[in-house]
Amino acid sequence: MPYLLAAGAAWACLAMSASAAPGDTLLFDDFDDGASCDTLSPLWTASDTNLAGTSTQTANSGNCSGFTRGDVVTMTGPVIDLSAVTGATLTAWLRQGLDTFSEDVDAGEDFVFEYLDATTTWIPIETLAGADPNGEITNVSLDLPAGALHATFQLRFRQTGGSGGPPANSGIGYDYWHIDDVLLIETGTAPPPPLPSGMGVGQCERFESGFGNWTATNGTRAGINGDTFQSSSNSMFLRHDTVTATSISFDSDNLAETEVWIRRGSDTFSENPDAGEDLTFQYLNAASTWVTLETFPGNGVQGEIFDRTYTMPVSAWHPNFQVRFVYPAASGSDFDYWHVDDLCFNRAQPDFSVTKSVEIEQDPINGTSNPLGIPGAWAIYSIQVTNNGLGSADAGTVAIGDVIDTNTSLFAGDFDGTGSPFEFIDGTGAQASGVSLNFTSLSDGADGVTFLNGSGTSIVPSAGFDPVIAAFQLQFDGAMNGNSGGANPNFTIRYRVQIE
């Protein structure tokens, strides 16, 4: 893990602006400042110095680590210019407290990694729940989203609650999180671009085009406004009393993940819900049953943001998929708001593996009886392509190529009686690939087979073993299936060469 680079006092703490070089360290702290680990590095600002600092209670490297404890508290890092950075990865060592060295956290006493975006809004990127097993260690690795790459980036750690700090619990306080070896490095990989707006797989509902994708059981209790939002200028609200907002239906084939931004109301911009005024997020599965993804409690920190990603099962794939937000009760007008934004439906991706094998078909001495790979022998190469991922490949996007060994010549004649130099063998049953290979003739430049010479120029080969062929490219028709049924769709291409 990159955080292991932290070893050594010379790396005690560091923050620097980006210089557009992948591998550069943008931020580092191993929290070993101070003679007795009693001083928080100047890199960090604690919202309450009684509830955040450094200690020797536990650590990953050196003697010290940072901690938060006791209640709502934040540790905020320095301003770093990431405007010239292509991408960045954050790693850190995080440990829940344990009574043997500090004090354990309970449910609802979570630890949140978040960043300050260009609009000065704190955006959560990962939340670790305060629950068993106590003392658990998590090696965190997070790729920063595109919204973090701006000139005034800051990183913040936030504990969401607790039962009190010192002098409680004999001066120790309660509910500890310990963090060490925080490392932010520049990468050469850009975050993926945002999905287009809309309701469907591969799209995001950003609530910027009206409420037309939704039906509410009460038109005054759910809608769109600009009280608070994650992107652009609007979000959906649910408020006042019992209401359910249900989306339009769409075909959810290839749905891998559902993401959503949810924020509890606050008196500073709307009005906060209370205990029992919870919000439930559900989806409709293929059996027409509403399945709960999560229920968000009404009692909690006002304005708290929940940035969630849910892995969707294959049972969620069907033509009439819907989601809904259920608000069972509240205190009436104008109270008890929940806000929803950036509801995204991420497409499952294909995951290809390619294997290649060879067998000797015949040789000039032994014929087909135990043939050897000697000059004049014929060999058959097999290339198998398998999709191990849930996602299908878009139609016309699957292609393979191979380079012909200089000691062999590719056979450009009829491989198996179908006229093509290549045999296409599709998977059977649930393993059928969904693609096909179109071959018309050696001279057809519009079919799926291209022959190349040593300069990479396409050629029309001779119909036999042709030593001029240096490589080939195959473009397949159709969309390659995903392995949603538990099978692994595949196909095999076979071709013949002669050993020279």
Short mmCIF file of C-alpha atoms in Angstrom, two decimals:
data_model
loop_
_atom_site.label_atom_id
_atom_site.label_comp_id
_atom_site.label_asym_id
_atom_site.label_seq_id
_atom_site.Cartn_x
_atom_site.Cartn_y
_atom_site.Cartn_z
CA MET A 1 0.00 0.00 0.00
CA PRO A 2 1.30 3.50 -0.72
CA TYR A 3 1.04 4.52 2.93
CA LEU A 4 4.00 2.25 3.73
CA LEU A 5 6.17 4.94 2.16
CA ALA A 6 5.54 6.83 5.38
CA ALA A 7 8.39 5.15 7.28
CA GLY A 8 11.05 7.57 8.46
CA ALA A 9 11.08 10.81 10.42
CA ALA A 10 11.75 12.84 7.29
CA TRP A 11 8.17 12.14 6.23
CA ALA A 12 6.57 13.28 9.51
CA CYS A 13 4.24 15.78 7.86
CA LEU A 14 4.07 17.37 4.44
CA ALA A 15 1.67 19.37 2.31
CA MET A 16 2.41 20.85 -1.09
CA SER A 17 0.66 22.20 -4.13
CA ALA A 18 0.43 19.99 -7.17
CA SER A 19 3.11 20.14 -9.87
CA ALA A 20 1.36 17.88 -12.40
CA ALA A 21 3.56 14.85 -11.85
CA PRO A 22 2.02 11.44 -11.14
CA GLY A 23 3.50 9.93 -8.00
CA ASP A 24 4.03 13.27 -6.26
CA THR A 25 3.09 13.44 -2.58
CA LEU A 26 0.47 16.14 -2.06
CA LEU A 27 -0.21 15.55 1.64
CA PHE A 28 1.34 13.29 4.25
CA ASP A 29 1.18 12.95 8.04
CA ASP A 30 2.16 10.08 10.33
CA PHE A 31 1.15 12.13 13.43
CA ASP A 32 4.55 11.67 15.11
CA ASP A 33 5.10 15.38 15.77
CA GLY A 34 5.88 16.51 19.31
CA ALA A 35 8.07 15.07 22.02
CA SER A 36 5.38 12.83 23.53
CA CYS A 37 2.95 12.68 20.65
CA ASP A 38 1.02 15.44 22.37
CA THR A 39 1.05 17.94 19.52
CA LEU A 40 -1.17 17.84 16.47
CA SER A 41 0.72 18.82 13.32
CA PRO A 42 0.16 22.41 12.15
CA LEU A 43 -1.31 20.84 9.01
CA TRP A 44 -4.54 20.13 10.90
CA THR A 45 -7.14 22.27 12.63
CA ALA A 46 -9.35 20.60 15.24
CA SER A 47 -12.84 21.98 15.83
CA ASP A 48 -12.43 21.01 19.51
CA THR A 49 -8.93 20.32 20.84
CA ASN A 50 -10.42 18.32 23.73
CA LEU A 51 -11.93 15.88 21.24
CA ALA A 52 -9.21 15.61 18.55
CA GLY A 53 -5.45 15.34 18.73
CA THR A 54 -2.64 12.77 18.84
CA SER A 55 -1.76 9.96 21.24
CA THR A 56 0.33 6.81 21.70
CA GLN A 57 -2.72 4.63 22.34
CA THR A 58 -2.29 2.78 19.02
CA ALA A 59 -0.50 3.44 15.72
CA ASN A 60 0.35 1.94 12.37
CA SER A 61 3.83 3.44 12.05
CA GLY A 62 6.00 5.17 14.62
CA ASN A 63 4.58 5.73 18.09
CA CYS A 64 1.63 8.01 17.48
CA SER A 65 -1.61 8.40 15.59
CA GLY A 66 -4.32 11.03 15.38
CA PHE A 67 -7.64 10.54 17.14
CA THR A 68 -11.18 11.86 17.34
CA ARG A 69 -13.46 11.07 20.29
CA GLY A 70 -16.43 11.87 22.41
CA ASP A 71 -18.81 13.85 20.19
CA VAL A 72 -19.17 15.64 16.88
CA VAL A 73 -15.67 16.86 16.00
CA THR A 74 -13.63 17.56 12.88
CA MET A 75 -9.95 17.61 11.88
CA THR A 76 -9.43 19.82 8.82
CA GLY A 77 -6.33 19.73 6.63
CA PRO A 78 -4.56 22.52 4.76
CA VAL A 79 -5.64 24.17 1.53
CA ILE A 80 -3.98 22.38 -1.41
CA ASP A 81 -4.12 23.48 -5.04
CA LEU A 82 -5.28 20.45 -7.05
CA SER A 83 -6.36 22.43 -10.11
CA ALA A 84 -3.50 21.05 -12.23
CA VAL A 85 -3.84 17.49 -10.99
CA THR A 86 -5.16 14.79 -13.32
CA GLY A 87 -6.19 12.51 -10.45
CA ALA A 88 -5.32 11.78 -6.82
CA THR A 89 -5.59 8.86 -4.42
CA LEU A 90 -5.98 9.12 -0.65
CA THR A 91 -4.81 6.29 1.61
CA ALA A 92 -4.93 6.10 5.39
CA TRP A 93 -4.85 3.66 8.30
CA LEU A 94 -7.98 3.88 10.44
CA ARG A 95 -8.83 1.97 13.59
CA GLN A 96 -11.90 1.85 15.79
CA GLY A 97 -11.27 2.39 19.47
CA LEU A 98 -11.10 -0.53 21.90
CA ASP A 99 -11.41 -0.52 25.67
CA THR A 100 -7.97 -2.13 26.06
CA PHE A 101 -6.21 0.98 24.72
CA SER A 102 -8.82 3.77 24.39
CA GLU A 103 -12.64 3.31 24.25
CA ASP A 104 -14.87 1.72 21.66
CA VAL A 105 -17.37 3.49 19.43
CA ASP A 106 -21.05 2.61 19.15
CA ALA A 107 -23.63 2.66 16.38
CA GLY A 108 -24.11 6.16 14.97
CA GLU A 109 -20.64 7.29 16.06
CA ASP A 110 -19.24 7.15 12.54
CA PHE A 111 -16.03 8.41 10.93
CA VAL A 112 -16.40 10.37 7.69
CA PHE A 113 -13.79 11.28 5.07
CA GLU A 114 -14.88 14.40 3.19
CA TYR A 115 -13.49 17.16 1.00
CA LEU A 116 -14.30 20.82 0.40
CA ASP A 117 -15.54 21.40 -3.14
CA ALA A 118 -15.22 24.56 -5.21
CA THR A 119 -18.54 25.88 -3.85
CA THR A 120 -17.22 25.52 -0.24
CA THR A 121 -19.51 22.57 0.48
CA TRP A 122 -18.17 19.58 2.40
CA ILE A 123 -18.73 16.41 0.36
CA PRO A 124 -18.46 12.97 2.04
CA ILE A 125 -16.48 10.39 0.06
CA GLU A 126 -16.53 7.51 2.55
CA THR A 127 -18.22 6.81 5.87
CA LEU A 128 -17.08 4.06 8.22
CA ALA A 129 -19.78 2.97 10.63
CA GLY A 130 -19.22 3.02 14.36
CA ALA A 131 -20.19 -0.56 15.16
CA ASP A 132 -18.67 -3.93 15.96
CA PRO A 133 -16.06 -5.28 15.70
CA ASN A 134 -14.37 -2.80 18.02
CA GLY A 135 -10.67 -2.27 17.43
CA GLU A 136 -11.08 -3.14 13.74
CA ILE A 137 -8.42 -1.79 11.36
CA THR A 138 -9.32 -0.47 7.91
CA ASN A 139 -6.74 0.42 5.27
CA VAL A 140 -8.61 3.12 3.39
CA SER A 141 -7.93 3.80 -0.30
CA LEU A 142 -10.04 6.44 -2.07
CA ASP A 143 -9.74 7.97 -5.54
CA LEU A 144 -10.75 11.62 -5.34
CA PRO A 145 -13.74 12.53 -7.53
CA ALA A 146 -13.54 15.24 -10.17
CA GLY A 147 -15.19 17.74 -7.83
CA ALA A 148 -12.18 17.59 -5.49
CA LEU A 149 -9.66 18.69 -8.13
CA HIS A 150 -9.73 22.47 -7.70
CA ALA A 151 -7.51 25.24 -6.36
CA THR A 152 -8.79 25.34 -2.75
CA PHE A 153 -9.14 21.64 -1.94
CA GLN A 154 -9.20 20.62 1.72
CA LEU A 155 -9.52 17.23 3.38
CA ARG A 156 -11.52 16.77 6.57
CA PHE A 157 -12.16 13.94 9.02
CA ARG A 158 -15.44 14.09 10.92
CA GLN A 159 -16.78 12.01 13.81
CA THR A 160 -20.57 12.12 13.85
CA GLY A 161 -21.27 11.63 17.55
CA GLY A 162 -20.26 10.19 20.89
CA SER A 163 -20.93 10.05 24.60
CA GLY A 164 -18.51 12.74 25.74
CA GLY A 165 -14.84 13.54 25.98
CA PRO A 166 -12.59 14.09 29.01
CA PRO A 167 -13.00 14.43 31.93
CA ALA A 168 -15.63 11.70 31.47
CA ASN A 169 -14.64 8.05 31.83
CA SER A 170 -11.84 8.75 34.32
CA GLY A 171 -10.30 11.38 32.06
CA ILE A 172 -10.12 9.19 28.94
CA GLY A 173 -13.43 10.14 27.37
CA TYR A 174 -15.51 7.89 25.15
CA ASP A 175 -15.82 6.69 21.56
CA TYR A 176 -12.43 6.84 19.83
CA TRP A 177 -11.34 6.67 16.22
CA HIS A 178 -7.59 6.49 15.49
CA ILE A 179 -6.02 7.55 12.18
CA ASP A 180 -2.45 7.25 10.93
CA ASP A 181 -0.28 7.52 7.81
CA VAL A 182 -2.55 9.83 5.83
CA LEU A 183 -1.14 10.03 2.30
CA LEU A 184 -2.50 11.88 -0.72
CA ILE A 185 -0.61 11.18 -3.95
CA GLU A 186 -1.08 12.43 -7.48
CA THR A 187 -1.98 9.88 -10.14
CA GLY A 188 -2.09 10.02 -13.91
CA THR A 189 -5.63 8.63 -14.04
CA ALA A 190 -8.51 11.07 -14.33
CA PRO A 191 -11.78 10.39 -12.47
CA PRO A 192 -14.54 9.09 -14.71
CA PRO A 193 -16.69 11.82 -16.30
CA PRO A 194 -20.11 12.45 -14.75
CA LEU A 195 -23.01 10.46 -16.13
CA PRO A 196 -25.56 12.26 -18.33
CA SER A 197 -28.76 13.47 -16.68
CA GLY A 198 -31.88 11.30 -16.83
CA MET A 199 -33.55 8.22 -15.37
CA GLY A 200 -31.96 5.04 -16.67
CA VAL A 201 -28.90 2.84 -16.47
CA GLY A 202 -25.85 4.99 -17.15
CA GLN A 203 -27.67 8.18 -16.13
CA CYS A 204 -28.14 10.44 -13.09
CA GLU A 205 -31.31 12.16 -11.87
CA ARG A 206 -30.05 15.61 -10.79
CA PHE A 207 -33.49 17.21 -10.39
CA GLU A 208 -32.63 20.11 -12.70
CA SER A 209 -35.39 19.46 -15.28
CA GLY A 210 -38.51 19.46 -13.17
CA PHE A 211 -40.35 16.72 -11.29
CA GLY A 212 -41.57 14.85 -14.37
CA ASN A 213 -39.70 11.63 -13.54
CA TRP A 214 -41.55 11.31 -10.23
CA THR A 215 -45.00 10.79 -8.78
CA ALA A 216 -45.76 11.96 -5.24
CA THR A 217 -48.64 10.76 -3.07
CA ASN A 218 -49.04 14.39 -1.96
CA GLY A 219 -48.01 17.17 -4.31
CA THR A 220 -47.17 19.69 -1.59
CA ARG A 221 -45.01 17.34 0.46
CA ALA A 222 -42.52 16.30 -2.25
CA GLY A 223 -41.00 18.31 -5.07
CA ILE A 224 -37.91 20.23 -6.14
CA ASN A 225 -36.31 23.34 -4.69
CA GLY A 226 -32.92 24.93 -4.09
CA ASP A 227 -32.75 24.76 -0.28
CA THR A 228 -29.65 22.55 -0.53
CA PHE A 229 -28.11 20.36 -3.22
CA GLN A 230 -24.97 18.50 -4.22
CA SER A 231 -24.73 19.48 -7.89
CA SER A 232 -26.15 22.36 -9.94
CA SER A 233 -28.88 24.22 -8.07
CA ASN A 234 -31.78 21.92 -7.09
CA SER A 235 -32.63 18.74 -5.22
CA MET A 236 -35.77 16.81 -4.34
CA PHE A 237 -37.38 17.46 -0.96
CA LEU A 238 -39.76 15.39 1.16
CA ARG A 239 -41.40 17.22 4.08
CA HIS A 240 -44.32 17.95 6.44
CA ASP A 241 -46.00 14.54 6.79
CA THR A 242 -46.60 11.14 5.19
CA VAL A 243 -45.47 11.12 1.55
CA THR A 244 -43.90 8.73 -0.96
CA ALA A 245 -42.06 9.86 -4.10
CA THR A 246 -41.84 7.12 -6.76
CA SER A 247 -39.79 7.27 -9.95
CA ILE A 248 -40.86 6.38 -13.46
CA SER A 249 -40.05 2.83 -14.50
CA PHE A 250 -37.16 1.91 -16.79
CA ASP A 251 -35.25 -1.15 -17.99
CA SER A 252 -32.51 -1.79 -15.42
CA ASP A 253 -30.57 -4.39 -17.40
CA ASN A 254 -26.84 -4.13 -16.58
CA LEU A 255 -27.43 -2.01 -13.44
CA ALA A 256 -24.36 -2.48 -11.22
CA GLU A 257 -24.68 0.24 -8.58
CA THR A 258 -27.11 2.88 -7.40
CA GLU A 259 -25.65 6.05 -5.91
CA VAL A 260 -27.53 8.76 -4.07
CA TRP A 261 -26.87 11.93 -2.05
CA ILE A 262 -29.26 12.38 0.88
CA ARG A 263 -29.22 15.19 3.40
CA ARG A 264 -31.13 15.55 6.63
CA GLY A 265 -32.85 18.92 6.91
CA SER A 266 -31.46 21.70 9.08
CA ASP A 267 -32.89 24.87 10.55
CA THR A 268 -30.19 26.80 8.69
CA PHE A 269 -31.71 26.02 5.26
CA SER A 270 -34.99 24.08 5.73
CA GLU A 271 -36.04 22.33 8.97
CA ASN A 272 -34.68 19.24 10.67
CA PRO A 273 -36.64 16.01 11.18
CA ASP A 274 -36.92 14.41 14.60
CA ALA A 275 -36.85 10.89 16.05
CA GLY A 276 -39.16 8.59 14.10
CA GLU A 277 -39.29 10.89 11.09
CA ASP A 278 -37.09 8.58 9.06
CA LEU A 279 -36.56 8.35 5.29
CA THR A 280 -36.50 4.96 3.54
CA PHE A 281 -34.95 4.35 0.11
CA GLN A 282 -36.30 1.34 -1.84
CA TYR A 283 -36.25 -0.28 -5.27
CA LEU A 284 -38.73 -2.54 -7.07
CA ASN A 285 -37.23 -5.93 -7.91
CA ALA A 286 -38.14 -8.40 -10.66
CA ALA A 287 -40.73 -10.06 -8.39
CA SER A 288 -42.53 -6.68 -8.02
CA THR A 289 -41.46 -6.46 -4.37
CA TRP A 290 -40.18 -3.24 -2.85
CA VAL A 291 -36.74 -3.86 -1.34
CA THR A 292 -35.27 -1.47 1.24
CA LEU A 293 -31.74 -0.29 0.55
CA GLU A 294 -31.48 1.83 3.70
CA THR A 295 -33.51 3.77 6.26
CA PHE A 296 -32.04 7.08 7.38
CA PRO A 297 -32.91 8.10 10.96
CA GLY A 298 -34.65 11.40 11.56
CA ASN A 299 -32.83 12.00 14.81
CA GLY A 300 -29.21 12.97 14.20
CA VAL A 301 -26.98 15.86 13.30
CA GLN A 302 -28.89 18.59 11.50
CA GLY A 303 -27.81 18.87 7.87
CA GLU A 304 -25.87 15.59 7.94
CA ILE A 305 -25.03 14.32 4.45
CA PHE A 306 -25.24 10.66 3.46
CA ASP A 307 -23.35 9.85 0.25
CA ARG A 308 -24.24 6.24 -0.54
CA THR A 309 -23.37 3.59 -3.14
CA TYR A 310 -25.36 0.35 -3.23
CA THR A 311 -24.34 -2.76 -5.16
CA MET A 312 -27.43 -3.98 -7.00
CA PRO A 313 -28.23 -7.70 -7.29
CA VAL A 314 -29.20 -9.32 -10.57
CA SER A 315 -32.75 -9.63 -9.16
CA ALA A 316 -32.97 -5.86 -9.65
CA TRP A 317 -32.57 -6.24 -13.43
CA HIS A 318 -35.96 -6.12 -15.16
CA PRO A 319 -37.91 -3.93 -17.61
CA ASN A 320 -40.03 -2.13 -14.98
CA PHE A 321 -37.44 -1.10 -12.40
CA GLN A 322 -38.35 1.79 -10.09
CA VAL A 323 -37.04 3.48 -6.96
CA ARG A 324 -38.94 5.35 -4.30
CA PHE A 325 -38.42 7.38 -1.14
CA VAL A 326 -40.88 6.71 1.69
CA TYR A 327 -41.48 9.27 4.45
CA PRO A 328 -43.98 7.70 6.87
CA ALA A 329 -44.64 10.56 9.29
CA ALA A 330 -43.64 14.09 10.24
CA SER A 331 -44.89 17.08 12.24
CA GLY A 332 -46.81 19.07 9.61
CA SER A 333 -46.24 22.29 7.70
CA ASP A 334 -43.48 23.61 7.48
CA PHE A 335 -41.35 21.05 9.30
CA ASP A 336 -39.13 18.00 8.90
CA TYR A 337 -37.27 18.08 5.59
CA TRP A 338 -35.21 15.47 3.77
CA HIS A 339 -33.27 16.37 0.60
CA VAL A 340 -32.22 14.01 -2.23
CA ASP A 341 -29.84 14.70 -5.12
CA ASP A 342 -27.60 13.00 -7.71
CA LEU A 343 -29.43 9.68 -7.90
CA CYS A 344 -27.16 7.75 -10.28
CA PHE A 345 -27.54 4.32 -11.86
CA ASN A 346 -24.11 2.97 -12.76
CA ARG A 347 -23.81 0.47 -15.57
CA ALA A 348 -22.17 -2.92 -14.97
CA GLN A 349 -18.95 -3.22 -16.92
CA PRO A 350 -17.58 -6.20 -18.87
CA ASP A 351 -14.44 -7.88 -17.58
CA PHE A 352 -12.62 -9.72 -20.34
CA SER A 353 -10.02 -12.45 -20.07
CA VAL A 354 -8.14 -13.72 -23.12
CA THR A 355 -6.25 -17.02 -23.29
CA LYS A 356 -4.19 -18.39 -26.15
CA SER A 357 -3.09 -21.97 -26.77
CA VAL A 358 -1.49 -23.95 -29.60
CA GLU A 359 -1.54 -27.55 -30.80
CA ILE A 360 0.47 -29.20 -33.59
CA GLU A 361 -1.94 -30.50 -36.23
CA GLN A 362 0.48 -32.44 -38.48
CA ASP A 363 4.11 -32.54 -39.58
CA PRO A 364 5.88 -33.72 -42.77
CA ILE A 365 7.30 -36.86 -41.13
CA ASN A 366 4.68 -38.14 -38.66
CA GLY A 367 1.58 -36.78 -40.30
CA THR A 368 -1.18 -36.48 -37.70
CA SER A 369 0.26 -39.22 -35.43
CA ASN A 370 2.04 -37.49 -32.54
CA PRO A 371 3.13 -34.61 -34.75
CA LEU A 372 6.06 -32.42 -33.76
CA GLY A 373 6.70 -28.71 -34.13
CA ILE A 374 9.29 -29.07 -36.87
CA PRO A 375 9.70 -27.07 -40.10
CA GLY A 376 6.78 -27.72 -42.39
CA ALA A 377 4.44 -28.64 -39.53
CA TRP A 378 0.97 -27.15 -39.27
CA ALA A 379 -0.12 -25.67 -35.95
CA ILE A 380 -3.54 -24.46 -34.83
CA TYR A 381 -3.78 -21.51 -32.46
CA SER A 382 -6.87 -21.00 -30.30
CA ILE A 383 -7.79 -17.65 -28.74
CA GLN A 384 -10.61 -17.75 -26.20
CA VAL A 385 -12.32 -14.54 -25.06
CA THR A 386 -14.45 -14.73 -21.89
CA ASN A 387 -16.58 -12.05 -20.26
CA ASN A 388 -16.29 -12.50 -16.49
CA GLY A 389 -18.11 -9.26 -15.70
CA LEU A 390 -21.80 -8.64 -15.16
CA GLY A 391 -21.89 -6.00 -17.87
CA SER A 392 -22.32 -6.63 -21.56
CA ALA A 393 -20.12 -4.98 -24.17
CA ASP A 394 -21.80 -2.53 -26.52
CA ALA A 395 -22.58 -3.81 -30.00
CA GLY A 396 -19.65 -3.66 -32.38
CA THR A 397 -17.05 -2.86 -29.70
CA VAL A 398 -15.42 -6.29 -29.30
CA ALA A 399 -12.26 -6.75 -31.36
CA ILE A 400 -9.10 -8.83 -31.05
CA GLY A 401 -5.84 -8.97 -32.92
CA ASP A 402 -2.72 -11.09 -32.99
CA VAL A 403 0.81 -10.87 -34.35
CA ILE A 404 2.05 -13.78 -36.46
CA ASP A 405 5.39 -15.19 -35.33
CA THR A 406 8.12 -14.46 -37.86
CA ASN A 407 8.96 -18.19 -38.01
CA THR A 408 5.45 -19.07 -39.16
CA SER A 409 3.07 -18.21 -42.01
CA LEU A 410 -0.67 -17.67 -41.52
CA PHE A 411 -3.03 -19.81 -43.58
CA ALA A 412 -5.39 -17.49 -45.46
CA GLY A 413 -7.37 -20.26 -47.12
CA ASP A 414 -10.54 -22.07 -46.03
CA PHE A 415 -9.95 -23.23 -42.44
CA ASP A 416 -12.93 -25.56 -41.95
CA GLY A 417 -15.09 -25.56 -45.06
CA THR A 418 -16.97 -22.31 -44.34
CA GLY A 419 -14.64 -20.24 -46.51
CA SER A 420 -12.99 -18.21 -43.74
CA PRO A 421 -9.36 -18.52 -42.58
CA PHE A 422 -10.77 -18.32 -39.03
CA GLU A 423 -13.06 -20.72 -37.22
CA PHE A 424 -15.51 -19.05 -34.84
CA ILE A 425 -16.73 -21.29 -31.99
CA ASP A 426 -19.39 -19.74 -29.80
CA GLY A 427 -20.11 -20.70 -26.20
CA THR A 428 -23.14 -22.91 -25.70
CA GLY A 429 -26.33 -22.26 -23.75
CA ALA A 430 -25.91 -19.59 -21.10
CA GLN A 431 -22.28 -19.22 -22.18
CA ALA A 432 -23.22 -18.00 -25.67
CA SER A 433 -21.30 -14.82 -26.38
CA GLY A 434 -23.88 -12.89 -28.39
CA VAL A 435 -21.28 -11.93 -31.03
CA SER A 436 -20.41 -13.26 -34.47
CA LEU A 437 -17.60 -12.87 -37.00
CA ASN A 438 -18.48 -11.79 -40.53
CA PHE A 439 -16.12 -12.94 -43.30
CA THR A 440 -17.05 -12.35 -46.94
CA SER A 441 -13.80 -12.67 -48.89
CA LEU A 442 -10.08 -11.96 -48.60
CA SER A 443 -10.53 -8.76 -50.60
CA ASP A 444 -13.59 -7.43 -48.77
CA GLY A 445 -12.53 -4.39 -46.77
CA ALA A 446 -15.91 -4.06 -45.05
CA ASP A 447 -16.17 -7.45 -43.32
CA GLY A 448 -14.78 -8.25 -39.88
CA VAL A 449 -11.36 -9.59 -40.96
CA THR A 450 -8.32 -7.42 -41.71
CA PHE A 451 -4.84 -8.66 -42.65
CA LEU A 452 -1.77 -6.48 -42.06
CA ASN A 453 1.78 -6.55 -43.38
CA GLY A 454 4.92 -5.75 -41.42
CA SER A 455 4.33 -2.02 -41.82
CA GLY A 456 0.84 -2.25 -40.37
CA THR A 457 -0.84 -1.66 -43.72
CA SER A 458 -3.91 -3.68 -44.64
CA ILE A 459 -3.36 -6.13 -47.50
CA VAL A 460 -5.21 -8.73 -49.56
CA PRO A 461 -3.35 -11.99 -48.84
CA SER A 462 -2.84 -15.05 -50.99
CA ALA A 463 -5.25 -17.90 -50.34
CA GLY A 464 -2.76 -20.25 -48.70
CA PHE A 465 0.13 -19.97 -46.26
CA ASP A 466 1.16 -16.36 -46.83
CA PRO A 467 4.44 -15.21 -45.21
CA VAL A 468 3.59 -11.57 -45.96
CA ILE A 469 0.87 -11.53 -43.30
CA ALA A 470 2.41 -10.08 -40.12
CA ALA A 471 -0.78 -9.62 -38.09
CA PHE A 472 -4.56 -9.70 -38.25
CA GLN A 473 -7.47 -7.87 -36.66
CA LEU A 474 -10.96 -9.26 -36.09
CA GLN A 475 -13.99 -7.02 -35.47
CA PHE A 476 -17.07 -8.82 -34.14
CA ASP A 477 -20.72 -8.00 -34.72
CA GLY A 478 -23.22 -7.92 -31.85
CA ALA A 479 -23.04 -7.12 -28.13
CA MET A 480 -21.11 -9.56 -25.97
CA ASN A 481 -23.26 -10.88 -23.14
CA GLY A 482 -22.48 -10.38 -19.46
CA ASN A 483 -22.34 -13.20 -16.94
CA SER A 484 -25.54 -12.17 -15.16
CA GLY A 485 -26.81 -15.76 -15.09
CA GLY A 486 -23.70 -17.07 -13.36
CA ALA A 487 -22.25 -18.39 -16.63
CA ASN A 488 -19.24 -16.90 -18.36
CA PRO A 489 -20.09 -16.04 -21.98
CA ASN A 490 -17.20 -16.85 -24.30
CA PHE A 491 -16.12 -17.54 -27.84
CA THR A 492 -13.03 -19.11 -29.41
CA ILE A 493 -11.20 -18.20 -32.60
CA ARG A 494 -8.98 -20.80 -34.27
CA TYR A 495 -6.51 -20.28 -37.10
CA ARG A 496 -3.73 -22.27 -38.77
CA VAL A 497 -0.04 -21.47 -39.31
CA GLN A 498 2.85 -23.33 -40.91
CA ILE A 499 6.21 -23.53 -39.18
CA GLU A 500 9.00 -22.44 -41.50
#
